[in-house]
Structures are given as C-alpha cells and as structure tokens.
Amino acid sequence: MLKFYFNGAPNPNKVALFLEESGLPYELAPVDTRKGDQFKPEFLAVNPNGKVPAIDDDGVFVFDSNAILLYLAEKTGKFLPANTPQNRAQLLSWLMFVATGVGPYSGQAVHFKHHAPRDLGKGLEYAHNRYQFEAQRHYGILNDHLAKSRYMVGDTYTIVDMAFWGWARLAPHVLGEEVYARFAKVKRCR
C-alpha cells in the first residue's frame, strides 16, 4: 500500500487532495518537521532532501509534491488532460511554473513577512519586498491565465489545479487579506 509522508504545509496538501479525490488507498505517515523528524535516517531513505511530502509506493520512492502528482496521475490515468502534444506541453509548463515559481516565492514571502527576525534591518526590508513582488507577479500571471480558461489546462481539472490549490487557498497569508480582490480568478481556485 502507498505510504504518504506528510504534514499540514501547502505542498503535502496537494498530494492529500489527489489521494482523496482519486480514491487511492494509502497509509498516512506524519512527519513532525518541528521536531526534526525529516532528518531521521528512516525518512532520509525515502527523501534524501529531508522535506515532505514523499511517498513510498511499494518500494518506489517519489518526493517533491509536483513530482508525486505527476507520478500518481500517470500511474492512475486520473486528473490529466486529453493526451495531445498541446495539452502535455501546457500541463508540464504550468506544473513547473507552480513548482519553480509560485511555491518557492510564496514560501519565501511567508517567511520574510511572518517569521524572519525583525532585527535584520535593511536586509529584511529588501528580502520582504523582493519576495512579495515575485509572489504577486506569479499570482498575477496565474490570474490572467485563469481569466481565459476554466482550469489551468483548458476545461479539464488536472494535477496543475491541485498543485496551485495548495498555495491559492493560502494566498491571504502570503500576500495579505486583499489578495482575492486583486486576483479574483485565483480566489476561485482555493
């Protein structure tokens, strides 16, 4: 049975959404990152990067939320668009956009907005402004894209929507309470 290593952060939630909506049977394996469980040898054997989420699918180890989504979608045939070159290109492009842009910039925006030590002075101000700008820019690109289509890949609900949902639902924590007024199409993804 598939073993799902998780905590309550946005990236594990994407995988949880897929598992629940697909109906795949799985066993939960909580990882308490506040206690450092992600650095225990038994977890590092699953994910050498020491981050959640990760899965053990009967000896097949997959880590990184978007890699897991792609692996599970291809394994089950669920939450993928029609198999055309155009759809495949869009799926991969937007999935990687979320993985390399939305997630990292949102995570850093949250860190510097809510958790960075306040005594960093100009360095904190610079980092806060940089990551807020980049997070807003990425959410703006997604908002503009969603103004033209129902889902991230046309009219088909896919793993890209799941990947973005992990962050869209937390957009107020990333960018502030007014975020959905600025990015109304992002609001519908939460």
XYZ file of C-alpha atoms in Angstrom:
190
model
C 0.000 0.000 0.000
C 1.148 3.525 -0.752
C 2.635 5.288 2.277
C 2.190 9.073 2.327
C 4.654 11.117 4.374
C 3.096 14.475 5.177
C 2.470 17.430 7.449
C -0.023 20.301 7.171
C 2.005 22.538 4.838
C 0.792 23.554 1.344
C 2.868 21.040 -0.624
C 1.729 17.901 1.251
C -1.854 19.178 0.999
C -1.664 18.991 -2.808
C -0.840 15.303 -2.610
C -3.527 14.721 0.028
C -6.049 16.299 -2.348
C -5.018 13.948 -5.156
C -5.156 10.887 -2.907
C -8.595 11.770 -1.582
C -10.089 12.710 -4.956
C -8.615 9.694 -6.737
C -9.747 7.206 -4.116
C -6.318 5.549 -3.991
C -5.785 3.616 -0.776
C -2.908 4.949 1.300
C -1.386 4.879 4.733
C -0.569 8.135 6.489
C 2.922 8.690 7.864
C 3.054 12.034 9.695
C 6.427 13.785 9.785
C 6.831 16.355 12.562
C 9.188 18.862 10.983
C 9.152 20.995 14.128
C 10.858 18.133 15.952
C 13.253 17.391 13.084
C 11.678 14.069 12.058
C 12.504 14.886 8.423
C 16.200 14.391 9.207
C 15.872 10.940 10.719
C 17.679 8.244 8.704
C 14.471 6.307 8.002
C 12.876 9.360 6.391
C 16.028 10.394 4.535
C 15.945 6.936 2.919
C 12.612 7.988 1.375
C 13.588 11.585 0.598
C 17.274 12.477 0.801
C 16.276 16.165 0.699
C 14.550 15.803 4.070
C 11.285 17.505 3.122
C 7.658 16.483 2.956
C 5.746 15.306 1.054
C 7.112 11.992 -0.075
C 5.572 8.635 -0.911
C 6.636 5.029 -0.802
C 4.601 3.196 -3.417
C 5.571 -0.400 -2.623
C 9.274 0.393 -2.801
C 9.050 3.164 -5.401
C 10.055 6.383 -3.633
C 8.884 9.708 -5.014
C 9.460 13.099 -3.411
C 8.519 16.696 -4.224
C 4.822 17.450 -4.395
C 4.590 18.103 -8.124
C 6.679 15.032 -8.979
C 4.331 12.988 -6.806
C 1.277 14.479 -8.510
C 2.684 13.667 -11.942
C 3.700 10.148 -10.888
C 0.281 9.370 -9.404
C -1.620 10.920 -12.310
C 0.351 8.887 -14.839
C 0.023 5.740 -12.732
C -3.756 6.068 -12.349
C -4.641 7.940 -15.551
C -6.575 10.445 -13.419
C -6.535 14.234 -13.483
C -4.709 14.505 -16.784
C -5.958 16.366 -19.868
C -6.606 14.648 -23.180
C -3.316 13.218 -24.425
C -2.267 15.708 -27.101
C 1.100 17.419 -27.554
C -0.505 20.811 -26.808
C -2.130 19.606 -23.579
C 1.025 17.805 -22.447
C 3.062 20.964 -23.054
C 0.576 23.077 -21.113
C 0.394 20.567 -18.252
C 4.172 20.391 -17.867
C 4.705 24.126 -18.322
C 2.155 25.172 -15.718
C 3.095 22.364 -13.333
C 6.719 23.511 -13.413
C 5.649 27.162 -13.120
C 3.929 26.307 -9.849
C 6.875 24.168 -8.711
C 9.647 26.633 -9.522
C 7.843 29.954 -9.101
C 4.634 30.015 -7.113
C 5.754 27.622 -4.390
C 9.244 28.957 -3.706
C 8.297 32.643 -3.931
C 5.175 32.119 -1.810
C 7.155 30.211 0.799
C 9.842 32.876 0.984
C 7.228 35.656 1.032
C 5.579 33.975 4.023
C 8.917 33.535 5.764
C 10.021 37.143 5.417
C 6.541 38.518 6.117
C 5.753 36.436 9.199
C 8.822 34.665 10.581
C 12.132 36.417 9.818
C 13.852 38.066 12.776
C 12.905 41.744 12.835
C 16.402 42.896 13.733
C 17.744 42.329 10.216
C 17.116 45.960 9.236
C 17.536 46.808 5.539
C 18.226 43.163 4.681
C 14.811 42.144 5.943
C 13.105 45.007 4.129
C 14.835 44.091 0.869
C 14.006 40.368 1.203
C 10.400 41.082 2.183
C 9.888 43.430 -0.763
C 11.576 41.094 -3.235
C 9.540 38.031 -2.334
C 6.273 39.947 -2.042
C 6.887 41.381 -5.517
C 7.701 37.994 -7.037
C 4.785 36.234 -5.325
C 2.409 38.946 -6.565
C 3.860 38.705 -10.058
C 3.356 34.925 -10.155
C -0.198 35.103 -8.796
C -0.900 37.815 -11.389
C 0.274 35.563 -14.216
C -1.971 32.774 -12.964
C -4.894 35.155 -12.514
C -4.504 36.406 -16.103
C -4.281 32.836 -17.400
C -7.379 31.777 -15.461
C -9.301 34.725 -16.920
C -9.081 32.879 -20.265
C -9.854 29.318 -19.180
C -11.866 27.456 -16.599
C -8.886 25.454 -15.326
C -5.137 25.702 -15.748
C -5.195 23.360 -18.761
C -8.346 24.393 -20.611
C -11.615 22.870 -19.434
C -10.072 19.865 -17.670
C -9.428 19.716 -13.927
C -5.861 18.416 -13.652
C -2.954 17.989 -11.294
C -1.914 21.552 -12.157
C -5.069 22.829 -10.461
C -4.253 20.660 -7.459
C -0.687 21.970 -7.386
C -1.868 25.576 -7.474
C -4.668 24.956 -4.947
C -2.065 24.173 -2.303
C -0.967 27.809 -2.489
C -4.112 29.592 -3.736
C -6.002 28.721 -0.563
C -3.232 30.370 1.482
C -2.883 33.462 -0.704
C -4.060 35.818 2.086
C -1.268 34.516 4.331
C 1.231 35.031 1.506
C 0.109 38.403 0.138
C -2.402 39.832 2.601
C -6.159 39.850 3.045
C -6.788 41.984 -0.065
C -5.268 39.384 -2.392
C -8.576 37.994 -3.661
C -9.822 41.486 -4.519
C -6.747 41.887 -6.765
C -6.738 38.341 -8.081
C -10.374 37.256 -8.340
C -9.602 34.276 -10.606
C -7.113 32.948 -8.039
C -9.901 33.109 -5.436
C -11.979 30.564 -7.313
C -9.080 28.064 -7.116
C -8.960 27.912 -3.328
